[in-house]
Amino acid sequence: MHDSSSIESVLHEQRVFQPPSANTAGAPRWLIGSIDEYRAMHRRSIDDPEGFWGEIARAFHWSTPFSRVVDWNPPDARWFIGGRTNLCFNCVDRQVDSGHGDDPALIWEGEPIDGEPEIRRLSYRDLQAQTSRLANALRAMGVAKGDVVTIYMGMVPELAVAVLACARMGAAHSVIFGGFSAQAIVDRVIDADSRVIITCDGAWRRGQVVPLKDNVDAACDQLSKQGHAVSHVLVCRRIGGDVAWTTGRDHDLAQVANDASPDCPCEPMDSEDLAFLLYTSGSTGKPKGIRHTTGGYMVHTALTSRYVFNLIPDAGQVFWCTADVGWITGHSYIIYGILPSRVPTVMYEGAPNHPQPDRFWDIVARHRVTQFYTAPTAIRAFMKWGAEHPGRHDLSSLQVLGTVGEPINPEAWMWYHTHIGGQRCPIVDTWWQTETGGHMITPLPGATPTKPGSCTLPFFGIDAAILNERGQEQPRNTGGLLAIRRPWPSILRGVHGDRERFIQTYFSRFPGSDGKPPTVDSPSPFYFTGDGARQDQDGYFWIMGRVDDVINVSGHRLGTMEVESALVSHPAVVEAAVVGMPHEIKGTGVAAFCTLEPGHAPPDEPAAKALRAALREHVAREIGAIAKPDSIRFTDALPKTRSGKIMRRLLRSLAAGEEKITQDTTTLEDFSVLARLKESEEG
Ligand code: PRX
């Protein structure tokens, strides 16, 4: 673990971009129109959280009103206590009840394009009927309130329906990203004790078919060997053609839904009932099932959607978040935060460069998208493909641009501003995490002056600070640990099945309120984000990256331990160390150092190349393609301290191609290891 207090910021970005004024031609009405208005509201949200959040939350539908706003007993937060509500009701039924049933809720575009693209528009009424049918079908299969339904699908409308159907009937969902492997399904299904899986026969990705059902079948075989029976698999037919079928277990999704009644009232859920699990990487090999509950998640995601993207119903807006529903960004900003705001949400099935590198801009122009939300890694890819691609399309509908997932480099920010936003659209660089459920530090588009590379200022109710290890606030422009000093409505409620890991990871970094070191019984009241950051002279936050053994690849967190375990499970590898390395498109790439079993050392470069390819495939099988190492070096020993700890910081310097290792090597056990490693560069 490096000492983040000593992280030196290398960014010296000076540019400031003022938000467009209310009178700028073509600019929308800004819900928060000045920095003073933001500051006054933020102040109130911190001074009087009960008043602030109570008022906001009462605007939602509750079948039983809450009696208290918040209860904080670190590490346990409870919000909107005693209230009963339903996420699906607030996303869907409420719009139908208020006379907007026929308005477009979801606009979907498929990837294959053969002349005209395939487009499906679902109204709130369609969503109501389809979620009701699927909820009834799940009930008929024995799914009860509180059970966890696993969802492993491509980006099809049925995925949104599946997620909302679970919410409707009170089941929790665990969505697994369609790019993950069969092994990833096995681990998550067991951890969640899930018995029902909803999947697709396959998914389109860059013109190829991802065999989702085959992966589920492989996972189910593995699961039954481990004594875990999956009782039902529902299969959405997207690709067509044959897939293996296990009679009794497998069901055609469309058929079971069609056979079920379209009438299913929403289950009243306690505000603190589990809404979903979402697995994310941590610094150990085992992914964590992040627990989010109902009321707080609903309120926070909807409020951030409204203010950060400036969503206004009936104003002709169309919102598009390009994330996959398999990540938190898709949960919060394709579905749960956007639908209650009553602005149609776009869902696109496939790759940004299929059939051509202009596909996204084609979609923006076709649907007159007003808010566009994507990741810096995608922007860097667009830059590489060239400005002529967006240049060919009419992007004048755009009002607000957003980014998420990793720090955006100022060059990419400027490109986005110029070539996508026409120098007209504010950019909201939103900092948040799977654990936070919704945005935490972010500009508001009509209020906050932006600086390229900074996520700017905390959202309402967020008390963010840069602390040192003793829990003291760092002076301005000094790096430190990013912490949140009080709970917010969508804070994670735990790590599924692992209370100790929950406390250890998030509430043990800083001293307790009594100033004593935190313990499991007396945790710190400050939430630790795992990120290093600094605040500049204006109080703006600049995220410097992770301070734990987690790397952020293309905006997604990967635990280095996870990749190491995958490598070591290959027969040729004895020991592996994985670190991040700079990567032009992904931001951070995966660099692996492997010690090999005797007898497996490749005799020549072609053999080494073949082994590297085999290891990459192995990691893809074990975790998913996202974790494939970008560089693999073979070595006979890893640099270790005398106590046997791998010196990752040395490996990081090596992977970054630094000529001279300037780091302290006094604890290095065997100096020759370093020299040999430097020579082992991938050919
Ligand atoms: O390191 C931060 C980075 O992504 C981490 C959270 O990853 P994950 O849970 O996968 O969620 C990604 C989508 C919310 C953070 O700890 N991160 C996320 N957004 C930003 C960011 N780093 C800098 N700037 C951001 N806007």
XYZ file of C-alpha atoms and ligand atoms in Angstrom:
709
model
C 0.000 0.000 0.000
C 1.543 3.349 -0.847
C 1.446 6.301 1.396
C -1.032 8.554 -0.285
C -0.153 11.491 1.931
C 2.966 11.713 -0.142
C 1.245 11.508 -3.519
C 2.471 14.488 -5.458
C 0.032 15.839 -7.917
C 1.504 16.252 -11.369
C -1.511 17.985 -12.829
C -1.373 21.738 -13.021
C -4.538 22.488 -14.875
C -5.404 26.195 -14.780
C -8.326 26.469 -17.185
C -11.761 27.290 -15.795
C -14.960 26.971 -17.828
C -17.947 28.969 -16.655
C -21.361 27.310 -16.821
C -23.511 28.558 -19.705
C -25.713 31.398 -18.571
C -29.483 31.142 -18.614
C -29.651 33.410 -21.649
C -27.230 31.424 -23.827
C -29.067 30.557 -27.021
C -30.274 26.973 -27.036
C -29.374 26.426 -23.382
C -32.019 24.647 -21.316
C -33.508 26.017 -18.125
C -31.009 25.163 -15.387
C -32.544 23.630 -12.266
C -29.677 25.031 -10.207
C -28.595 28.183 -11.996
C -25.697 29.616 -10.011
C -22.853 28.604 -7.750
C -24.405 30.643 -4.936
C -27.604 28.671 -5.221
C -25.580 25.445 -5.117
C -23.645 26.648 -2.064
C -26.770 27.671 -0.161
C -28.451 24.354 -0.846
C -25.331 22.385 0.007
C -24.976 24.285 3.280
C -28.545 23.528 4.220
C -28.149 19.834 3.315
C -25.165 19.607 5.690
C -26.584 21.743 8.514
C -30.015 20.151 8.422
C -29.805 16.747 6.720
C -33.087 15.606 8.235
C -34.952 18.608 6.900
C -33.236 18.500 3.525
C -33.581 14.780 2.793
C -36.986 14.495 4.454
C -38.410 17.085 2.105
C -36.863 15.461 -0.965
C -37.962 11.963 0.030
C -41.560 12.989 0.706
C -41.921 13.814 -2.989
C -41.718 10.078 -3.773
C -44.548 7.600 -3.350
C -44.576 5.801 0.023
C -47.320 3.314 0.864
C -46.398 3.923 4.506
C -44.698 7.244 5.287
C -41.345 7.120 7.070
C -41.250 8.268 10.666
C -37.564 9.265 10.851
C -35.145 10.428 8.210
C -31.855 8.890 9.296
C -30.295 6.822 11.986
C -26.483 6.606 12.093
C -24.743 4.117 14.242
C -21.375 3.618 12.507
C -21.000 1.644 10.326
C -24.758 1.191 10.029
C -26.930 3.815 8.386
C -30.685 3.548 8.072
C -32.688 6.000 6.011
C -36.378 6.874 5.872
C -37.067 4.621 8.798
C -40.404 2.848 8.968
C -41.288 3.918 5.432
C -42.599 1.456 2.867
C -42.182 2.003 -0.816
C -41.351 0.213 -4.053
C -38.634 1.093 -6.538
C -40.548 -0.200 -9.559
C -43.641 1.742 -8.516
C -41.693 4.999 -8.369
C -40.005 4.274 -11.713
C -43.023 3.035 -13.631
C -46.500 2.892 -12.058
C -46.332 6.390 -10.757
C -45.912 7.766 -14.262
C -48.858 5.703 -15.480
C -51.017 6.881 -12.569
C -50.233 10.510 -13.296
C -51.422 10.229 -16.902
C -48.073 9.594 -18.599
C -48.533 5.893 -19.286
C -48.064 6.277 -23.017
C -44.962 8.462 -22.852
C -41.701 6.812 -23.938
C -39.817 5.386 -20.961
C -37.137 3.319 -22.664
C -35.734 3.732 -26.164
C -33.679 0.757 -27.222
C -31.459 0.307 -30.233
C -29.981 -3.051 -31.234
C -26.439 -3.449 -32.498
C -26.895 -5.208 -35.858
C -27.603 -2.656 -38.510
C -28.740 -3.732 -41.903
C -30.176 -0.650 -43.508
C -32.395 0.519 -40.680
C -31.391 -0.163 -37.073
C -33.705 -2.169 -34.874
C -35.435 0.199 -32.445
C -37.891 -0.626 -29.690
C -39.753 1.970 -27.667
C -41.339 0.966 -24.381
C -43.811 3.253 -22.661
C -44.317 3.334 -18.897
C -47.485 1.304 -19.496
C -45.484 -1.310 -21.445
C -43.007 -1.518 -18.585
C -45.851 -1.870 -16.109
C -47.376 -4.787 -18.009
C -44.069 -6.511 -18.737
C -42.664 -6.204 -15.231
C -45.974 -7.465 -13.839
C -45.955 -10.529 -16.067
C -42.365 -11.390 -15.286
C -42.870 -10.772 -11.562
C -45.817 -13.174 -11.613
C -43.786 -15.731 -13.558
C -40.971 -15.516 -11.008
C -43.442 -15.968 -8.173
C -44.878 -19.025 -9.901
C -41.354 -20.478 -9.916
C -41.156 -20.072 -6.190
C -39.165 -16.857 -5.978
C -40.165 -15.066 -2.777
C -39.553 -11.625 -1.354
C -35.917 -11.320 -0.275
C -34.598 -14.062 -2.602
C -31.736 -13.151 -4.904
C -32.340 -13.537 -8.641
C -29.183 -13.639 -10.780
C -29.339 -11.744 -14.065
C -26.728 -12.392 -16.776
C -27.951 -10.810 -19.987
C -26.957 -8.628 -22.890
C -28.159 -5.054 -23.187
C -31.708 -5.824 -24.310
C -34.942 -4.231 -23.036
C -35.733 -7.504 -21.251
C -32.771 -6.772 -18.976
C -34.386 -3.552 -17.744
C -37.676 -5.420 -17.405
C -35.996 -8.217 -15.430
C -34.370 -5.816 -12.986
C -37.607 -3.887 -12.452
C -39.676 -7.080 -12.175
C -37.497 -8.177 -9.269
C -37.999 -4.813 -7.592
C -41.721 -5.082 -8.241
C -42.125 -8.375 -6.418
C -39.531 -7.701 -3.733
C -36.777 -10.024 -4.904
C -33.237 -8.663 -4.875
C -31.289 -8.887 -8.112
C -27.656 -9.627 -8.669
C -26.737 -8.510 -12.175
C -23.537 -10.038 -13.531
C -21.891 -8.166 -16.397
C -22.297 -10.178 -19.633
C -18.541 -9.930 -20.256
C -17.749 -12.042 -17.206
C -16.962 -15.730 -17.435
C -18.765 -18.868 -16.258
C -16.466 -18.988 -13.235
C -17.533 -15.481 -12.222
C -21.162 -16.636 -12.342
C -20.367 -19.630 -10.130
C -18.710 -17.525 -7.425
C -21.479 -14.918 -7.359
C -24.381 -17.396 -7.449
C -22.937 -19.281 -4.490
C -22.166 -16.157 -2.493
C -25.692 -14.822 -3.042
C -27.282 -18.278 -2.573
C -29.253 -17.612 -5.739
C -31.436 -20.329 -7.313
C -32.859 -18.581 -10.357
C -30.920 -17.139 -13.301
C -32.293 -14.933 -16.066
C -30.141 -14.927 -19.184
C -30.196 -14.621 -22.991
C -29.344 -17.198 -25.625
C -26.553 -14.816 -26.600
C -25.613 -11.168 -26.933
C -24.442 -9.162 -29.927
C -21.076 -7.552 -29.483
C -19.206 -6.027 -32.412
C -20.993 -8.296 -34.831
C -20.111 -11.427 -32.859
C -22.307 -13.487 -30.563
C -21.350 -13.758 -26.884
C -22.610 -17.216 -25.827
C -24.360 -16.239 -22.600
C -26.503 -19.361 -22.294
C -23.490 -21.637 -22.836
C -21.717 -19.804 -20.026
C -24.728 -20.242 -17.761
C -24.847 -23.943 -18.616
C -21.155 -24.325 -17.781
C -21.711 -22.435 -14.532
C -24.704 -24.608 -13.603
C -22.658 -27.780 -14.197
C -19.921 -26.448 -11.983
C -22.471 -25.347 -9.384
C -24.155 -28.729 -9.205
C -20.732 -30.352 -8.703
C -20.350 -28.032 -5.741
C -23.774 -29.069 -4.414
C -25.581 -25.877 -5.387
C -28.669 -26.501 -7.516
C -29.995 -23.773 -9.786
C -33.680 -24.571 -10.066
C -34.721 -22.297 -12.936
C -33.016 -20.615 -15.871
C -35.127 -18.167 -17.890
C -33.797 -17.573 -21.385
C -34.536 -14.491 -23.459
C -34.229 -15.267 -27.167
C -32.190 -12.537 -28.724
C -30.046 -14.334 -31.279
C -32.289 -17.200 -32.327
C -31.091 -20.629 -33.374
C -30.399 -23.569 -31.131
C -28.992 -23.552 -27.643
C -28.655 -26.524 -25.313
C -31.796 -26.987 -23.242
C -32.256 -28.662 -19.872
C -35.907 -29.629 -19.653
C -37.547 -28.704 -16.379
C -34.844 -26.182 -15.532
C -34.775 -23.983 -18.627
C -37.716 -21.820 -19.676
C -38.355 -19.504 -22.579
C -38.626 -16.057 -21.001
C -41.133 -14.670 -23.500
C -43.342 -17.702 -23.129
C -43.479 -17.819 -19.330
C -44.087 -14.075 -19.237
C -46.813 -14.376 -21.808
C -48.524 -17.107 -19.825
C -48.478 -14.993 -16.657
C -51.028 -12.389 -15.635
C -50.258 -8.744 -16.521
C -51.593 -7.713 -13.153
C -49.180 -7.610 -10.233
C -49.337 -4.899 -7.596
C -45.973 -3.633 -6.378
C -44.830 -5.238 -3.151
C -44.532 -2.677 -0.342
C -40.883 -2.844 0.740
C -39.400 -1.553 3.922
C -37.079 1.332 3.151
C -34.198 -0.793 4.454
C -35.129 -4.010 2.598
C -32.404 -5.259 0.255
C -32.874 -3.920 -3.286
C -29.905 -5.584 -4.922
C -26.437 -7.009 -4.662
C -23.761 -5.871 -7.050
C -20.371 -7.552 -6.970
C -17.262 -5.435 -7.200
C -13.557 -6.052 -6.879
C -11.654 -5.430 -3.723
C -8.066 -5.901 -2.733
C -8.519 -9.601 -1.938
C -9.279 -12.281 -4.513
C -12.962 -12.534 -3.652
C -15.424 -10.033 -5.162
C -17.606 -8.250 -2.642
C -21.397 -8.329 -2.873
C -22.260 -4.690 -2.241
C -25.664 -4.383 -0.562
C -27.994 -1.553 -1.509
C -31.385 -1.090 0.064
C -34.609 0.430 -1.189
C -35.575 3.896 0.044
C -32.226 5.634 0.316
C -30.986 4.286 -3.010
C -34.188 5.409 -4.711
C -34.027 8.951 -3.358
C -30.325 9.488 -3.934
C -30.180 8.146 -7.492
C -33.260 10.115 -8.558
C -32.088 13.360 -6.957
C -28.617 13.143 -8.486
C -30.111 12.265 -11.886
C -32.306 15.322 -11.766
C -29.733 17.885 -10.681
C -26.535 16.529 -12.194
C -28.058 15.901 -15.618
C -30.635 18.698 -15.333
C -33.548 16.420 -16.180
C -36.820 18.180 -16.912
C -39.940 16.199 -17.866
C -41.967 17.256 -20.911
C -39.087 19.357 -22.247
C -38.178 17.028 -25.115
C -35.148 15.596 -23.340
C -33.675 12.177 -24.093
C -31.063 10.786 -21.705
C -28.365 8.322 -22.749
C -25.893 6.591 -20.461
C -23.618 4.275 -22.451
C -22.677 2.019 -19.514
C -23.738 -1.603 -19.248
C -26.460 -2.424 -16.728
C -23.959 -4.944 -15.338
C -22.158 -2.045 -13.605
C -23.491 0.336 -10.971
C -23.560 3.154 -13.533
C -26.121 1.221 -15.551
C -28.200 0.367 -12.474
C -28.355 3.946 -11.238
C -28.283 5.989 -14.446
C -29.994 3.855 -17.058
C -32.763 2.603 -14.814
C -33.372 3.582 -11.201
C -32.443 7.268 -11.194
C -33.710 8.160 -14.664
C -37.159 6.543 -14.831
C -38.553 8.463 -11.814
C -37.369 11.682 -13.496
C -39.744 10.985 -16.415
C -37.218 11.576 -19.170
C -36.820 8.704 -21.666
C -33.692 6.619 -21.158
C -31.770 5.221 -24.122
C -30.278 1.756 -24.017
C -27.900 0.622 -26.762
C -27.051 -3.018 -27.198
C -23.585 -3.057 -28.645
C -20.165 -1.624 -29.326
C -19.355 2.036 -30.052
C -17.551 1.113 -33.272
C -20.023 -1.213 -34.892
C -20.407 -1.130 -37.797
C -18.352 2.105 -37.921
C -16.564 4.262 -35.326
C -19.404 6.799 -35.561
C -22.143 4.566 -34.159
C -22.615 6.570 -30.942
C -22.968 9.846 -32.846
C -25.375 8.223 -35.228
C -27.484 7.254 -32.197
C -27.241 10.713 -30.615
C -28.452 12.321 -33.853
C -31.197 9.756 -34.541
C -32.790 10.008 -31.110
C -31.992 13.687 -30.501
C -30.155 12.798 -27.293
C -29.913 15.740 -24.885
C -27.784 14.245 -22.083
C -24.898 11.932 -22.891
C -22.992 10.079 -20.163
C -19.918 7.949 -20.891
C -16.458 6.960 -19.618
C -13.055 8.593 -20.199
C -11.751 5.350 -21.708
C -14.436 5.615 -24.401
C -13.545 9.255 -25.026
C -9.888 8.315 -25.514
C -10.969 5.708 -28.050
C -13.086 8.324 -29.886
C -10.074 10.649 -29.965
C -8.000 7.929 -31.533
C -10.647 7.131 -34.136
C -10.763 10.810 -35.120
C -12.979 13.885 -34.900
C -14.334 13.300 -38.398
C -16.711 10.648 -36.994
C -18.698 12.931 -34.685
C -18.163 15.678 -37.260
C -20.416 13.881 -39.717
C -23.441 14.002 -37.401
C -25.809 16.616 -36.067
C -25.045 16.735 -32.342
C -26.882 20.003 -31.746
C -29.484 18.344 -29.511
C -26.886 17.783 -26.767
C -27.209 19.899 -23.618
C -25.092 18.175 -20.957
C -22.150 15.765 -21.222
C -21.040 13.494 -18.414
C -18.114 11.240 -17.549
C -17.584 8.591 -14.905
C -15.284 5.793 -13.877
C -11.819 7.274 -13.650
C -10.091 10.631 -13.683
C -10.446 12.215 -17.111
C -7.204 13.546 -18.517
C -7.520 17.231 -19.485
C -6.731 16.436 -23.114
C -9.695 14.050 -23.340
C -11.857 16.587 -21.481
C -10.997 19.279 -24.055
C -11.676 16.931 -26.960
C -15.080 16.002 -25.497
C -15.870 19.670 -24.907
C -14.858 20.673 -28.433
C -15.885 17.817 -30.690
C -18.931 16.435 -28.900
C -20.177 19.380 -26.885
C -19.530 21.974 -29.589
C -17.916 24.096 -26.825
C -21.466 24.676 -25.664
C -22.322 21.838 -23.306
C -21.166 21.750 -19.703
C -19.290 18.578 -18.723
C -20.161 16.880 -15.467
C -17.235 14.753 -14.262
C -19.007 12.610 -11.678
C -16.979 10.910 -8.963
C -18.679 8.017 -7.185
C -18.426 4.259 -6.592
C -20.404 1.036 -6.598
C -20.550 1.453 -2.834
C -21.911 4.992 -2.915
C -24.841 4.036 -5.176
C -24.999 7.482 -6.767
C -22.983 10.603 -7.546
C -20.939 12.072 -4.688
C -18.636 14.771 -6.053
C -19.733 16.397 -9.267
C -20.404 19.694 -10.992
C -23.990 20.828 -11.487
C -24.179 21.812 -15.153
C -25.826 25.222 -14.787
C -24.005 26.222 -11.626
C -20.464 24.943 -11.239
C -17.485 26.434 -13.082
C -15.506 23.403 -14.268
C -11.800 22.667 -14.473
C -10.735 19.867 -16.839
C -9.752 16.847 -14.750
C -11.504 17.865 -11.533
C -14.803 16.374 -10.337
C -15.258 19.752 -8.581
C -17.521 19.947 -5.497
C -19.594 17.608 -3.318
C -23.236 16.932 -4.139
C -25.969 17.894 -1.668
C -25.670 16.055 1.617
C -22.106 14.902 0.928
C -19.476 15.926 3.453
C -16.258 14.976 1.673
C -12.782 15.659 3.021
C -9.116 14.915 2.388
C -7.669 13.373 5.529
C -4.348 12.044 6.674
C -4.026 8.670 8.393
C -4.843 10.276 11.741
C -8.177 11.475 10.395
C -7.099 15.118 10.278
C -7.966 17.325 7.377
C -5.068 17.986 5.003
C -4.193 21.534 3.970
C -5.299 22.602 0.506
C -3.262 21.276 -2.409
C -1.868 18.438 -0.311
C -2.701 14.885 -1.304
C -4.422 12.584 1.161
C -7.172 10.028 1.594
C -10.638 10.822 0.331
C -13.175 10.265 3.100
C -16.864 11.009 3.630
C -17.699 12.194 7.107
C -21.365 11.306 7.359
C -23.764 8.878 5.711
C -25.805 9.686 2.607
C -29.002 7.909 1.576
C -27.491 5.437 -0.925
C -24.436 4.412 1.093
C -23.809 0.656 0.945
C -25.421 -1.193 3.824
C -22.857 -3.958 3.930
C -20.806 -6.548 2.122
C -23.038 -9.567 1.624
C -22.242 -12.218 4.194
C -19.084 -10.516 5.464
C -19.601 -7.955 8.186
C -15.952 -7.874 9.114
C -14.811 -7.130 5.589
C -17.411 -4.345 5.411
C -15.992 -2.696 8.513
C -12.366 -3.396 7.651
C -12.587 -1.988 4.151
C -14.697 1.099 4.699
C -14.712 2.066 8.369
C -11.300 1.184 9.755
C -8.952 3.599 8.090
C -9.351 6.527 10.457
C -9.537 6.767 14.249
C -12.885 6.334 15.961
C -14.817 9.312 17.300
C -12.981 8.889 20.623
C -9.672 9.346 18.783
C -8.660 5.755 19.493
C -7.690 3.349 16.724
C -10.809 1.821 15.180
C -11.809 -1.757 15.922
C -14.539 -3.997 14.572
C -16.583 -3.159 17.659
C -15.831 0.525 17.555
C -15.366 1.472 13.905
C -14.494 4.867 12.546
C -17.468 7.083 11.676
C -15.707 8.191 8.490
C -16.297 6.243 5.305
C -13.027 5.520 3.488
C -13.303 5.563 -0.293
C -10.013 3.837 -1.137
C -9.084 6.826 -3.325
C -6.310 9.362 -2.913
C -7.193 12.942 -3.777
C -6.484 16.581 -3.084
C -8.533 19.729 -2.810
C -7.220 22.824 -4.572
C -7.332 26.397 -3.329
C -10.973 26.688 -4.441
C -11.984 23.530 -2.603
C -12.223 21.560 -5.852
C -11.518 17.844 -5.598
C -8.918 16.178 -7.843
C -8.973 12.385 -7.675
C -5.520 10.810 -7.857
C -6.551 7.147 -8.045
C -6.734 4.130 -5.784
C -4.449 3.746 -2.800
C -5.163 0.039 -2.273
C -4.311 -2.978 -4.411
C -7.067 -2.212 -6.823
C -6.513 -0.970 -10.341
C -8.990 0.901 -12.452
C -9.044 -0.513 -15.976
C -11.321 1.258 -18.475
C -13.250 2.721 -15.576
C -13.821 -0.608 -13.855
C -12.185 -1.790 -10.730
C -10.119 -4.923 -10.763
C -8.556 -6.355 -7.653
C -4.935 -7.185 -8.454
C -5.333 -10.246 -6.207
C -8.171 -11.498 -8.369
C -6.004 -11.485 -11.477
C -3.108 -12.995 -9.522
C -5.299 -15.865 -8.290
C -6.441 -16.488 -11.848
C -2.839 -16.601 -13.095
C -1.693 -18.893 -10.318
C -4.528 -21.307 -11.097
C -2.767 -21.995 -14.427
C -0.461 -25.051 -14.159
C 2.591 -23.125 -15.437
C 2.488 -20.354 -12.830
C 3.841 -20.603 -9.281
C 3.504 -17.035 -8.185
C 2.178 -13.878 -9.785
C 2.115 -10.187 -9.038
C -0.153 -7.807 -10.884
C 0.118 -4.028 -10.977
C -1.305 -1.202 -13.039
C 0.632 0.384 -15.871
C -0.108 3.431 -18.018
C -2.233 2.563 -21.059
C -3.187 4.924 -23.857
C -6.871 3.955 -24.159
C -7.708 2.117 -20.956
C -6.004 4.678 -18.722
C -4.539 1.860 -16.699
C -3.529 -1.478 -18.134
C -2.797 -4.750 -16.343
C 0.861 -5.749 -16.007
C 1.602 -9.235 -14.730
C 4.870 -10.678 -13.406
C 4.836 -14.468 -13.203
C 7.222 -16.950 -11.670
C 6.931 -20.255 -13.503
C 6.864 -23.879 -12.365
C 10.162 -25.659 -13.005
C 9.968 -27.223 -16.421
C 7.495 -24.642 -17.705
C 10.025 -21.937 -18.523
C 9.664 -21.227 -22.250
C 12.883 -22.107 -24.080
C 12.639 -19.329 -26.675
C 10.641 -16.237 -27.592
C 7.992 -18.037 -29.731
C 7.332 -20.373 -26.792
C 7.146 -17.401 -24.428
C 4.696 -15.716 -26.757
C 2.513 -18.820 -26.849
C 2.533 -19.091 -23.074
C 1.574 -15.421 -22.714
C -1.329 -15.946 -25.095
C -2.410 -19.017 -23.151
C -2.276 -17.111 -19.859
C -4.313 -14.248 -21.294
C -6.974 -16.693 -22.435
C -6.875 -18.384 -19.065
C -7.510 -15.095 -17.242
C -10.348 -14.301 -19.663
C -11.910 -17.666 -18.867
C -11.483 -17.267 -15.126
C -12.647 -13.660 -14.820
C -13.521 -12.133 -18.175
C -11.784 -10.393 -21.053
C -11.599 -7.134 -19.097
C -8.938 -8.655 -16.824
C -6.598 -9.912 -19.578
C -3.064 -8.708 -18.800
C -1.693 -6.206 -21.296
C 1.847 -7.232 -20.509
C 3.176 -10.462 -18.987
C 6.761 -10.938 -17.870
C 8.288 -14.193 -16.748
C 10.770 -14.195 -13.952
C 12.478 -16.645 -11.642
C 11.743 -14.545 -8.570
C 9.699 -11.521 -7.548
C 11.228 -8.623 -5.603
C 10.340 -9.098 -1.952
C 11.040 -7.515 1.365
C 12.823 -9.524 4.048
C 9.440 -10.299 5.546
C 8.338 -11.785 2.222
C 6.018 -9.036 0.958
C 6.081 -8.448 -2.772
C 7.328 -4.917 -3.467
C 4.590 -3.739 -5.741
C 5.822 -0.198 -6.019
C 8.995 -1.491 -7.677
C 6.940 -3.546 -10.067
C 4.806 -0.508 -10.816
C 7.894 1.491 -11.783
C 9.141 -1.368 -13.928
C 5.781 -1.788 -15.627
C 5.647 1.943 -16.318
C 8.964 1.539 -18.117
C 10.789 3.904 -15.793
C 14.424 3.897 -16.727
C 15.865 4.366 -13.294
C 14.283 2.963 -10.195
C 14.373 5.939 -7.869
C 12.473 4.184 -5.124
C 13.844 3.059 -1.859
C 15.128 -0.485 -2.315
C 16.772 -0.895 1.057
C 14.352 -3.615 2.131
C 14.764 -5.564 -1.097
C 15.937 -9.009 -0.200
C 17.779 -9.935 -3.369
C 19.050 -7.085 -5.522
C 19.773 -9.248 -8.527
C 16.027 -9.940 -8.888
C 15.480 -6.368 -9.927
C 18.163 -6.424 -12.565
C 16.868 -9.680 -14.017
C 13.304 -8.364 -14.076
C 14.387 -5.306 -16.004
C 15.856 -7.571 -18.628
C 12.761 -9.743 -18.853
C 10.760 -7.171 -20.764
C 8.130 -8.606 -23.060
C 9.447 -9.038 -26.591
O -11.199 5.381 -8.173
C -12.463 5.946 -8.361
C -12.888 5.767 -9.792
O -13.623 4.557 -9.843
C -13.751 4.006 -8.525
C -15.097 3.374 -8.372
O -15.192 2.292 -9.247
P -16.554 1.522 -9.420
O -17.101 1.126 -8.103
O -16.297 0.447 -10.412
O -17.566 2.568 -9.991
C -17.347 3.176 -11.214
C -18.580 3.967 -11.565
C -19.132 4.803 -10.485
C -13.520 5.167 -7.611
O -13.118 4.745 -6.331
N -13.731 6.864 -10.273
C -15.053 6.817 -10.524
N -15.475 7.995 -11.023
C -14.408 8.807 -11.091
C -13.293 8.086 -10.604
N -12.083 8.641 -10.524
C -11.949 9.923 -10.914
N -12.959 10.664 -11.394
C -14.201 10.157 -11.518
N -15.187 10.908 -12.019
